[in-house]
PDB file of C-alpha atoms and ligand atoms in Angstrom:
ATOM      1  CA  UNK A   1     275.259 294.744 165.310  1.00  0.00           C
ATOM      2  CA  UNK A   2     274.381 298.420 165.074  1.00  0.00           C
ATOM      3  CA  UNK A   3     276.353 300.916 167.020  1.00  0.00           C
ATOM      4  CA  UNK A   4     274.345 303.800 168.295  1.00  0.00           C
ATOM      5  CA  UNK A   5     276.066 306.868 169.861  1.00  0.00           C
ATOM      6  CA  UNK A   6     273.941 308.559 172.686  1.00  0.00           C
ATOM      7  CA  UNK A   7     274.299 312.367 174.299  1.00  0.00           C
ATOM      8  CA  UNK A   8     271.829 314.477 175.469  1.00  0.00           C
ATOM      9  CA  UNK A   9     271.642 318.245 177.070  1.00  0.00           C
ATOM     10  CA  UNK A  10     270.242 317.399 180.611  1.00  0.00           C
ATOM     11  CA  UNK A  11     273.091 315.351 181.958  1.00  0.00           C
ATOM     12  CA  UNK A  12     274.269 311.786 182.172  1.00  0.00           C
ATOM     13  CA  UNK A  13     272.133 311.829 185.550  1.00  0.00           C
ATOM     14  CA  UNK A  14     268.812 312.571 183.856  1.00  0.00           C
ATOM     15  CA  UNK A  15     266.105 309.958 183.263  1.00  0.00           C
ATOM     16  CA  UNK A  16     265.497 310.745 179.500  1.00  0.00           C
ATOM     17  CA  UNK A  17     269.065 309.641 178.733  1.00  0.00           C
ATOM     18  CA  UNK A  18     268.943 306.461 180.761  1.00  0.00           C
ATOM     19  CA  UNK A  19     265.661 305.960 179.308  1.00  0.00           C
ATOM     20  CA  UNK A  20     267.044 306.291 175.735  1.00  0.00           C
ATOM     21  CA  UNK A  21     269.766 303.837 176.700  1.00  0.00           C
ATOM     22  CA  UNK A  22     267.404 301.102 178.088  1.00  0.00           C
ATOM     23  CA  UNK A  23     265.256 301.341 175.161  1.00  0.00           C
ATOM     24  CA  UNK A  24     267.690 301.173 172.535  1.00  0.00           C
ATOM     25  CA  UNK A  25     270.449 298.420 173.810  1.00  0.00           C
ATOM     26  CA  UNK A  26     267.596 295.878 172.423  1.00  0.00           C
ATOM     27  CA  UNK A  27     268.943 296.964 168.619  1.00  0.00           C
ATOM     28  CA  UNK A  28     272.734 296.925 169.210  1.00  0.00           C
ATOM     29  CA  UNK A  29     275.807 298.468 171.139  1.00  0.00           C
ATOM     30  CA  UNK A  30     274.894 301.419 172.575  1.00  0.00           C
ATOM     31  CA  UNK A  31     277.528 303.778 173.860  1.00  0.00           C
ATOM     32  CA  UNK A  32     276.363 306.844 175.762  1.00  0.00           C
ATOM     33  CA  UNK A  33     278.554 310.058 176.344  1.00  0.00           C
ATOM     34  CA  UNK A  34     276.877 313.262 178.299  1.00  0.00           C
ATOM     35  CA  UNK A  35     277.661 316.043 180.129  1.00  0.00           C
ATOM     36  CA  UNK A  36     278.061 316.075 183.945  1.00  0.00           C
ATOM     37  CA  UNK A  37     275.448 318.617 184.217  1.00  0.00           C
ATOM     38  CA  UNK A  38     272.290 320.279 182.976  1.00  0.00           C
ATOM     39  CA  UNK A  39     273.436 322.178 179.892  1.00  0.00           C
ATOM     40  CA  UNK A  40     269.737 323.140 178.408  1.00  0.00           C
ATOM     41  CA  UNK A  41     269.916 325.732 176.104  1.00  0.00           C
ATOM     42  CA  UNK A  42     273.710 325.688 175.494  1.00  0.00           C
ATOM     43  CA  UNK A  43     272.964 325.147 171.237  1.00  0.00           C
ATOM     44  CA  UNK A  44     275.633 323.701 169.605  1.00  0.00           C
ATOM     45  CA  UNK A  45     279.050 324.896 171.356  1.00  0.00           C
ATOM     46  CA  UNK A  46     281.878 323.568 171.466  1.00  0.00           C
ATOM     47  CA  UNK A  47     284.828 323.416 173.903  1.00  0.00           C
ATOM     48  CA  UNK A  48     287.929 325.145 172.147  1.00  0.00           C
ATOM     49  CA  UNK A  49     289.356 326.906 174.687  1.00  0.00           C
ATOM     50  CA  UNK A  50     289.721 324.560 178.106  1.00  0.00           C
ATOM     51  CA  UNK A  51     290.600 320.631 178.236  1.00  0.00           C
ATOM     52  CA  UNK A  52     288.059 318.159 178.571  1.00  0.00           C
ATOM     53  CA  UNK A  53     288.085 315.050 180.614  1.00  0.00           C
ATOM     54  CA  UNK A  54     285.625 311.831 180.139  1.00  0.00           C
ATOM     55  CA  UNK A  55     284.854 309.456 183.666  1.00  0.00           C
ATOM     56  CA  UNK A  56     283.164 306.290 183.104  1.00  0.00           C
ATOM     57  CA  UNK A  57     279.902 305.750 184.903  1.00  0.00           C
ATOM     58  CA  UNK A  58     279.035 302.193 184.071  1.00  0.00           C
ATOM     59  CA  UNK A  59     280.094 300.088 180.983  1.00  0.00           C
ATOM     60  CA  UNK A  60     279.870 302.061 177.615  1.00  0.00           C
ATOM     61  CA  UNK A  61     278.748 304.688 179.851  1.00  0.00           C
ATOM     62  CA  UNK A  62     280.757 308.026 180.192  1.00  0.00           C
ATOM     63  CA  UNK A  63     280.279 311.774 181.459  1.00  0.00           C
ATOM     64  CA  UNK A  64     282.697 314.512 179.949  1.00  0.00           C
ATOM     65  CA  UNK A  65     283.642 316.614 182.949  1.00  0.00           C
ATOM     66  CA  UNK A  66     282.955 320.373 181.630  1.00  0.00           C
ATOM     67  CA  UNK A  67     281.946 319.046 177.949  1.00  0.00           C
ATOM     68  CA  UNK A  68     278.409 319.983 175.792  1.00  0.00           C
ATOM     69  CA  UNK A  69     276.712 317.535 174.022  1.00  0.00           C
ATOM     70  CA  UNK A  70     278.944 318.974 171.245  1.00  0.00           C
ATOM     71  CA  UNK A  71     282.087 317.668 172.652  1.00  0.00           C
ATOM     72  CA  UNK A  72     280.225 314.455 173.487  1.00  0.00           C
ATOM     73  CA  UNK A  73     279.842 313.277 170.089  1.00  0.00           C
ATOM     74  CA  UNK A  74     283.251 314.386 169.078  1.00  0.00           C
ATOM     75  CA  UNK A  75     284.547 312.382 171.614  1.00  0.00           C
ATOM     76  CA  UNK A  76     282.413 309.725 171.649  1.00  0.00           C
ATOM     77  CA  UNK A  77     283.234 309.234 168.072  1.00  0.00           C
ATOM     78  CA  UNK A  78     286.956 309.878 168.135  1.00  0.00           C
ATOM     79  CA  UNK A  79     287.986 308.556 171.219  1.00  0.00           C
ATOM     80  CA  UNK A  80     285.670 306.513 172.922  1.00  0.00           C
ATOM     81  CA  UNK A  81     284.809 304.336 169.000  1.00  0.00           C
ATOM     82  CA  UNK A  82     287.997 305.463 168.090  1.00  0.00           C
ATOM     83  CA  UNK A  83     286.954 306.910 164.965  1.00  0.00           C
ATOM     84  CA  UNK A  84     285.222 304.394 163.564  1.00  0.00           C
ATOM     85  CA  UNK A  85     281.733 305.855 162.795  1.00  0.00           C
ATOM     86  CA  UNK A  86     278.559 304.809 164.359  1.00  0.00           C
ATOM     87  CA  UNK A  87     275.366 303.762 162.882  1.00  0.00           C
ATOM     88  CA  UNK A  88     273.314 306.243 164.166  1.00  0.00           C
ATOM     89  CA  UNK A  89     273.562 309.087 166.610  1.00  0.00           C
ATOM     90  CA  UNK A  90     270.857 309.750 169.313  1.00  0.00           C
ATOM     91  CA  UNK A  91     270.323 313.078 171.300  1.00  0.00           C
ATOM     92  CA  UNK A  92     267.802 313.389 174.670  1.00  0.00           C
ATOM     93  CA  UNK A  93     265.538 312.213 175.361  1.00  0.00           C
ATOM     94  CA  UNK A  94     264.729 315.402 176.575  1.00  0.00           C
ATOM     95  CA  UNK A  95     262.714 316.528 179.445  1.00  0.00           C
ATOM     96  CA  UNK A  96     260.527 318.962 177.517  1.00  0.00           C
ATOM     97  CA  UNK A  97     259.573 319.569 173.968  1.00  0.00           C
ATOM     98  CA  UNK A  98     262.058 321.654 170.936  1.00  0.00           C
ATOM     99  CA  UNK A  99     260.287 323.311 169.081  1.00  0.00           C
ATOM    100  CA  UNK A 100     259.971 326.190 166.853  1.00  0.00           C
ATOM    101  CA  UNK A 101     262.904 328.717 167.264  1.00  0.00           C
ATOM    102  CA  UNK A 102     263.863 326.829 170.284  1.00  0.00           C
ATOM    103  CA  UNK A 103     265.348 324.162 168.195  1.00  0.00           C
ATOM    104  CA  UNK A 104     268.566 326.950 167.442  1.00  0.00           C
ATOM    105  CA  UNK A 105     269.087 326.972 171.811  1.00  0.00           C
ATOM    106  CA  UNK A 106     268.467 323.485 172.260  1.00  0.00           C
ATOM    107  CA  UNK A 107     271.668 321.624 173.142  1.00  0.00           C
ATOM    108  CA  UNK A 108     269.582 318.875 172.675  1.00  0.00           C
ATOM    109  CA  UNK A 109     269.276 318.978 168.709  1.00  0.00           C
ATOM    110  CA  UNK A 110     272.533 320.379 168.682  1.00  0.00           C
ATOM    111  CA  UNK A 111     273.749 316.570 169.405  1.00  0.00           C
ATOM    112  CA  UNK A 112     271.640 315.664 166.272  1.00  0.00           C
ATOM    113  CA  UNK A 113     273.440 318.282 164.552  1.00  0.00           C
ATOM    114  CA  UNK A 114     276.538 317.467 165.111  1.00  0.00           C
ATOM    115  CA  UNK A 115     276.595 313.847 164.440  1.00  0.00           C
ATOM    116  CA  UNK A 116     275.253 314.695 161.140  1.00  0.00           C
ATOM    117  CA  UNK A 117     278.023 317.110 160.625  1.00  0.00           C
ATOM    118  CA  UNK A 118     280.371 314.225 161.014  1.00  0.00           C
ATOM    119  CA  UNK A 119     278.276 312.660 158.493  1.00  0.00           C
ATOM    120  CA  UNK A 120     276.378 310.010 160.927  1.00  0.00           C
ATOM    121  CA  UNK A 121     272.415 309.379 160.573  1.00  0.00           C
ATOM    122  CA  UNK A 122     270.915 311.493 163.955  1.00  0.00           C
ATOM    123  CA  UNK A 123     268.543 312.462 165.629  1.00  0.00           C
ATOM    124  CA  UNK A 124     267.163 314.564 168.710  1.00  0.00           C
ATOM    125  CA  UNK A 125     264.292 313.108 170.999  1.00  0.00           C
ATOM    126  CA  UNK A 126     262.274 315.506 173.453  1.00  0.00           C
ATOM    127  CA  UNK A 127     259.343 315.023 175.569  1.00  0.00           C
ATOM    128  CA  UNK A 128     256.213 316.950 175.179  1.00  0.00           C
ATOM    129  CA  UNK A 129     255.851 317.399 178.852  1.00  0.00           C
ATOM    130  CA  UNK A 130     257.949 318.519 182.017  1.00  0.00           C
ATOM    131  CA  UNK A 131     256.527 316.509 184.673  1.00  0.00           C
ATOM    132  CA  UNK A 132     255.513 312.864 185.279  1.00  0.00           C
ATOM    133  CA  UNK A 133     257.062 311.776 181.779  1.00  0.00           C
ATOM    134  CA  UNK A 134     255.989 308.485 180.854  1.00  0.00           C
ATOM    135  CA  UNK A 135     259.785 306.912 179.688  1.00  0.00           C
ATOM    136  CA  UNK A 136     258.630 303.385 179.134  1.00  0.00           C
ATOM    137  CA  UNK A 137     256.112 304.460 176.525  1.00  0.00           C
ATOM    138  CA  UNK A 138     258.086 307.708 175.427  1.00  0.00           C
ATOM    139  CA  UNK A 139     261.233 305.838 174.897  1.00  0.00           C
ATOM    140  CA  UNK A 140     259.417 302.673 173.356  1.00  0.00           C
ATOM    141  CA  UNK A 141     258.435 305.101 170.464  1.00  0.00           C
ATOM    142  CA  UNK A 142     262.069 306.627 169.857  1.00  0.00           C
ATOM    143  CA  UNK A 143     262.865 302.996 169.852  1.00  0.00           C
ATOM    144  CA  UNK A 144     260.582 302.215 167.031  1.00  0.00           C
ATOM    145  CA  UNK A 145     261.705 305.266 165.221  1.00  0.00           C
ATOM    146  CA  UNK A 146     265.611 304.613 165.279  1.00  0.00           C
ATOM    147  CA  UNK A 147     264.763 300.868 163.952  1.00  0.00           C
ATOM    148  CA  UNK A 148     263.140 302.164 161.120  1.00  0.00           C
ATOM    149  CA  UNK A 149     265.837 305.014 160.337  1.00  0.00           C
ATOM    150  CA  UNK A 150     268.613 301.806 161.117  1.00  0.00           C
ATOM    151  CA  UNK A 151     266.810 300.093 158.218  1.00  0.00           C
ATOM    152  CA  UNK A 152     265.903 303.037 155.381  1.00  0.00           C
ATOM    153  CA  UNK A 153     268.387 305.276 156.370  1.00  0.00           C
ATOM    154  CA  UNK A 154     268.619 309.893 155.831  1.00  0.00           C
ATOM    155  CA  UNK A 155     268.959 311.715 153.116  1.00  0.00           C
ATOM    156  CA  UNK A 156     272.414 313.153 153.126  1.00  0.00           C
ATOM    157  CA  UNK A 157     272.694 316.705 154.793  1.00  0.00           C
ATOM    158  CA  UNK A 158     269.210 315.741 156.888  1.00  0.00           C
ATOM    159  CA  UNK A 159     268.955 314.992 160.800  1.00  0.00           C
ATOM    160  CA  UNK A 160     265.389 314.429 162.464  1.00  0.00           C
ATOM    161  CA  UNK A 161     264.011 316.784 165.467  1.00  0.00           C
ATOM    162  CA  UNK A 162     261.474 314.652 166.732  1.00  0.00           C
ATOM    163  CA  UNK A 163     259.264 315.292 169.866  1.00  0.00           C
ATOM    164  CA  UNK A 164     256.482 312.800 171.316  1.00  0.00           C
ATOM    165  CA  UNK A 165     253.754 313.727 173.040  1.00  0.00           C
ATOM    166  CA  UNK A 166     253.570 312.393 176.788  1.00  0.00           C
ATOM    167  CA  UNK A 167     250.998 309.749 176.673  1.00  0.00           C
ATOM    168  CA  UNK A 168     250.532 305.951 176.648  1.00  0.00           C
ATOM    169  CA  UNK A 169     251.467 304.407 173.802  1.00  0.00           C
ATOM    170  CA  UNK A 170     247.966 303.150 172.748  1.00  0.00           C
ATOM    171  CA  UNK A 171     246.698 307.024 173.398  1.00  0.00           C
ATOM    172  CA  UNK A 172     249.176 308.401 170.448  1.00  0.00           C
ATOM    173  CA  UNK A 173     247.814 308.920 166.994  1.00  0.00           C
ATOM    174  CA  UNK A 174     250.754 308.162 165.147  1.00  0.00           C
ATOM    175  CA  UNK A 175     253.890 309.939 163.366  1.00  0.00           C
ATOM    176  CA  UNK A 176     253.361 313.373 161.465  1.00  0.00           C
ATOM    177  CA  UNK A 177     256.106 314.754 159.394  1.00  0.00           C
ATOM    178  CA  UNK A 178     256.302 318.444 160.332  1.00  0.00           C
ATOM    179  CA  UNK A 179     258.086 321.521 159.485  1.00  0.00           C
ATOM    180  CA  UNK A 180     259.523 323.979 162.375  1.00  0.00           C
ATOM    181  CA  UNK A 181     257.138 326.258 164.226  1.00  0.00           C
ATOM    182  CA  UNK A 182     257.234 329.411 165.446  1.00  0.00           C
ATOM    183  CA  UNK A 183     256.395 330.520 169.066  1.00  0.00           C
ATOM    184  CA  UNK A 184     254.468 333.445 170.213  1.00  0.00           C
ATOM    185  CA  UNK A 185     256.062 334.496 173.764  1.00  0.00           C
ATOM    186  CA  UNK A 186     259.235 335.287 175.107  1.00  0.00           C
ATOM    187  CA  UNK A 187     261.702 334.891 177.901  1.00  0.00           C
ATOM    188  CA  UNK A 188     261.349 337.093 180.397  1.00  0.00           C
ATOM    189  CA  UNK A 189     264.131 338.739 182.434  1.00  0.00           C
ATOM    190  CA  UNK A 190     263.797 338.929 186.075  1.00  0.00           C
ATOM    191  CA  UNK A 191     266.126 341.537 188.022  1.00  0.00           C
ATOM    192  CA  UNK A 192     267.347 340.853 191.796  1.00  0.00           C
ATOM    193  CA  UNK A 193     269.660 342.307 193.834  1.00  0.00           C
ATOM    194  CA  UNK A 194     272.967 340.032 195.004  1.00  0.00           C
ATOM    195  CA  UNK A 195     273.904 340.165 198.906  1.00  0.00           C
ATOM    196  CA  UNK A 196     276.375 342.918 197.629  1.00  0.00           C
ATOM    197  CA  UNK A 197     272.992 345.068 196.628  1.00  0.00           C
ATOM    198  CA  UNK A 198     274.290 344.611 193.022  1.00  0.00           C
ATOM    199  CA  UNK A 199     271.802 343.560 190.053  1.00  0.00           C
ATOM    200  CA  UNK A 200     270.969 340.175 188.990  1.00  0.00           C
ATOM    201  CA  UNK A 201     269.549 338.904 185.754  1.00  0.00           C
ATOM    202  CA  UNK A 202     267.409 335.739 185.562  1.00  0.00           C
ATOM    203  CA  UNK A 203     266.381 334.809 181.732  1.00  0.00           C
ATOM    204  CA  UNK A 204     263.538 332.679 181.743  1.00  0.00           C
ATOM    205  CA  UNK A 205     260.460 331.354 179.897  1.00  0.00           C
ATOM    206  CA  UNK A 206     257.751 332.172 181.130  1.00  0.00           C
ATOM    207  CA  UNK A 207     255.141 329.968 179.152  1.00  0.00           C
ATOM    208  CA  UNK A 208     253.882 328.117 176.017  1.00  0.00           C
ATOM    209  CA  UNK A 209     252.464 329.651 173.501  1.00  0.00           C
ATOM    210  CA  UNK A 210     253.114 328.700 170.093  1.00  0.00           C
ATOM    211  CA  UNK A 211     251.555 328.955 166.650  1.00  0.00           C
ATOM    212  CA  UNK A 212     249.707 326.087 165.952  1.00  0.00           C
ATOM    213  CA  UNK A 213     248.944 325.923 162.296  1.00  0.00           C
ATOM    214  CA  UNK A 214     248.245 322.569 160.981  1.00  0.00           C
ATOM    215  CA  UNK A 215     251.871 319.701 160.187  1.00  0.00           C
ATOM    216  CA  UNK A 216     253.696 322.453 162.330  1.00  0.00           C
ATOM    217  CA  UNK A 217     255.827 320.787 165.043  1.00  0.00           C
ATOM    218  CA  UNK A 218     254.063 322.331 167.666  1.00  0.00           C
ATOM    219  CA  UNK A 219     250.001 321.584 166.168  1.00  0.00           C
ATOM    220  CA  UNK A 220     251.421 317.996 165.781  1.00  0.00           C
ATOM    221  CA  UNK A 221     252.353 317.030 169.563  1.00  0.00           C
ATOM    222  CA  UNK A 222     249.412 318.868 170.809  1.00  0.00           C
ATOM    223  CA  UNK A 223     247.565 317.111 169.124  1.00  0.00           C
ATOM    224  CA  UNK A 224     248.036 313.549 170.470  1.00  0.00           C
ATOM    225  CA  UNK A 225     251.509 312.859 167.525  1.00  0.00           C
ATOM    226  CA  UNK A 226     255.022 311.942 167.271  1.00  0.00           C
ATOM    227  CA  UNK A 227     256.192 314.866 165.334  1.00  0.00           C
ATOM    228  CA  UNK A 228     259.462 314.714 162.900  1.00  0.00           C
ATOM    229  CA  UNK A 229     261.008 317.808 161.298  1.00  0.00           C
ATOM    230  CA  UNK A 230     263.312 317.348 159.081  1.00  0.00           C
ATOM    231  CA  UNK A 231     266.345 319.464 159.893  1.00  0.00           C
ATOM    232  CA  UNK A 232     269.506 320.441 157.620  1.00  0.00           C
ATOM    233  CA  UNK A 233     272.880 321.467 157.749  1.00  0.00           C
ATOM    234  CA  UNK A 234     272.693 323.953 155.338  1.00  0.00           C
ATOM    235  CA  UNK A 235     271.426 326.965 156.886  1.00  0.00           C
ATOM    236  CA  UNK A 236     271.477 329.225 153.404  1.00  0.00           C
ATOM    237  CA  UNK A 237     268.200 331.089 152.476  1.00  0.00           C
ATOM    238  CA  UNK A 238     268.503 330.033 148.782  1.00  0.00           C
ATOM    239  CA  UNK A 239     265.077 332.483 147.871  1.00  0.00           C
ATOM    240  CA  UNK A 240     266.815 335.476 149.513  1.00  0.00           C
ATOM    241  CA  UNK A 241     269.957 335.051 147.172  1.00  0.00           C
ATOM    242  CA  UNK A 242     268.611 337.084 144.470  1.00  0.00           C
ATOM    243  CA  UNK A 243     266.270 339.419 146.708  1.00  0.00           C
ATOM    244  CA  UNK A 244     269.541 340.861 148.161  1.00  0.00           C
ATOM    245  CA  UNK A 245     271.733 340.750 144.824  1.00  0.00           C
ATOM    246  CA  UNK A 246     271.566 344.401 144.918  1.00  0.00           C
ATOM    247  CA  UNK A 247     274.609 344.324 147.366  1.00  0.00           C
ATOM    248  CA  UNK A 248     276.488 343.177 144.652  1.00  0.00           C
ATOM    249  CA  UNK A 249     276.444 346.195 142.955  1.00  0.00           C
ATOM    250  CA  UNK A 250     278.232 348.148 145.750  1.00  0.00           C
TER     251      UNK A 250
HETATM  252 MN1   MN B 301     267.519 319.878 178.059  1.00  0.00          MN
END
């Protein structure tokens, strides 16, 4: 029976996660581990400098007190499997889409990220929507996907950012294999003053706009599909090696 390792960015509390959780248990042991609060936009941190603690929820259920998703698959896998690797690691699903640049924030694909650093199978599931999110049908179609990747497998050094649009099952088009977007706004900072008449900062989006040319992750979701980017590890720009080459002359 397949083992499948769950986190996610919003918190163990959030529906996506306990969506994920209901969805896959029909293809094998599912153990979930998530922070105890909403850590969107936290990227791929991890806890070196305070001590962590884990509660159990409910069985094969656990929140790491302090912890990002991060530490939840290290944990998970070291601790809570003791070591022994999972089959597959899941991240979300999240309330709201990643894409574009937003993937290098998202705490959310950072869970992907990580459980392919420790050389498991992952993947990160968001929401194309904020509001009214349709979890039997979203989570239905992560479902499907992780039974397929259970069966065929990743390419080494590859995790999957995949995002589903928020509609009935029968009203989705199908799966397009994307590449990463790029969006056209940016967060805004809003300045208040404390009760001490001190300033304030507030970072926050302010809307969507993205690029939509055609198989980008964005075009694909609005669009009615499942989109899947294939992510890697491997962050080196191998065409700019030579373009900067000149440095090596110094
Ligand atoms: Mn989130």
């Amino acid at each position: 029976m397949p083992v499948i390792l769950i986190t996610n960015d919003d918190g163990y509390f959030s529906e996506g996660i306990r969506a994920l959780r209901d969805a896959l248990s029909d293809l094998g042991r599912v153990v979930v581990v998530a922070p105890d609060r909403n850590l969107s936009g936290v990227g791929h941190s991890l806890t070196f400098t305070e001590p962590l603690r884990m509660r159990r929820i409910d069985e094969d259920f656990y929140a790491v007190i302090g912890g990002t998703p991060a530490d939840c698959i290290h944990l998970g896998y070291y601790v809570l499997l003791d070591g022994k690797k999972p089959d597959i690691v899941c991240s979300g699903i999240n309330q709201g889409p990643n894409l574009g640049e937003d993937i290098t924030y998202s705490g959310t694909v950072s869970g992907a990220m990580e459980g392919r650093i420790l050389g498991i199978p992952s993947l990160a599931f968001s929401v194309f929507g904020v509001e009214n999110i349709l979890w039997k049908d979203v989570s239905d179609v992560a479902k499907d996907i992780v039974k397929h990747v259970i069966e065929k497998g990743l390419p080494e050094d590859t995790y999957l950012n995949v995002n589903i649009p928020n509609l009935r099952r029968d009203d989705i088009k199908g799966v397009r294999i994307t590449r990463q977007g790029k969006r056209n706004y940016k967060e805004k900072v809003f300045k208040y003053t404390d009760p001490y008449g001190k300033p304030l900062y507030w970072i926050a989006a302010q809307q969507f706009a993205w690029d939509s040319e055609e198989n980008t992750d964005y075009w694909a979701v609005a669009n009615g599909y499942v989109s899947v980017t294939p992510l890697h590890i491997d962050m080196t720009n191998y065409k700019a090696m030579e373009t900067i080459r000149f440095l090596e002359e110094i």
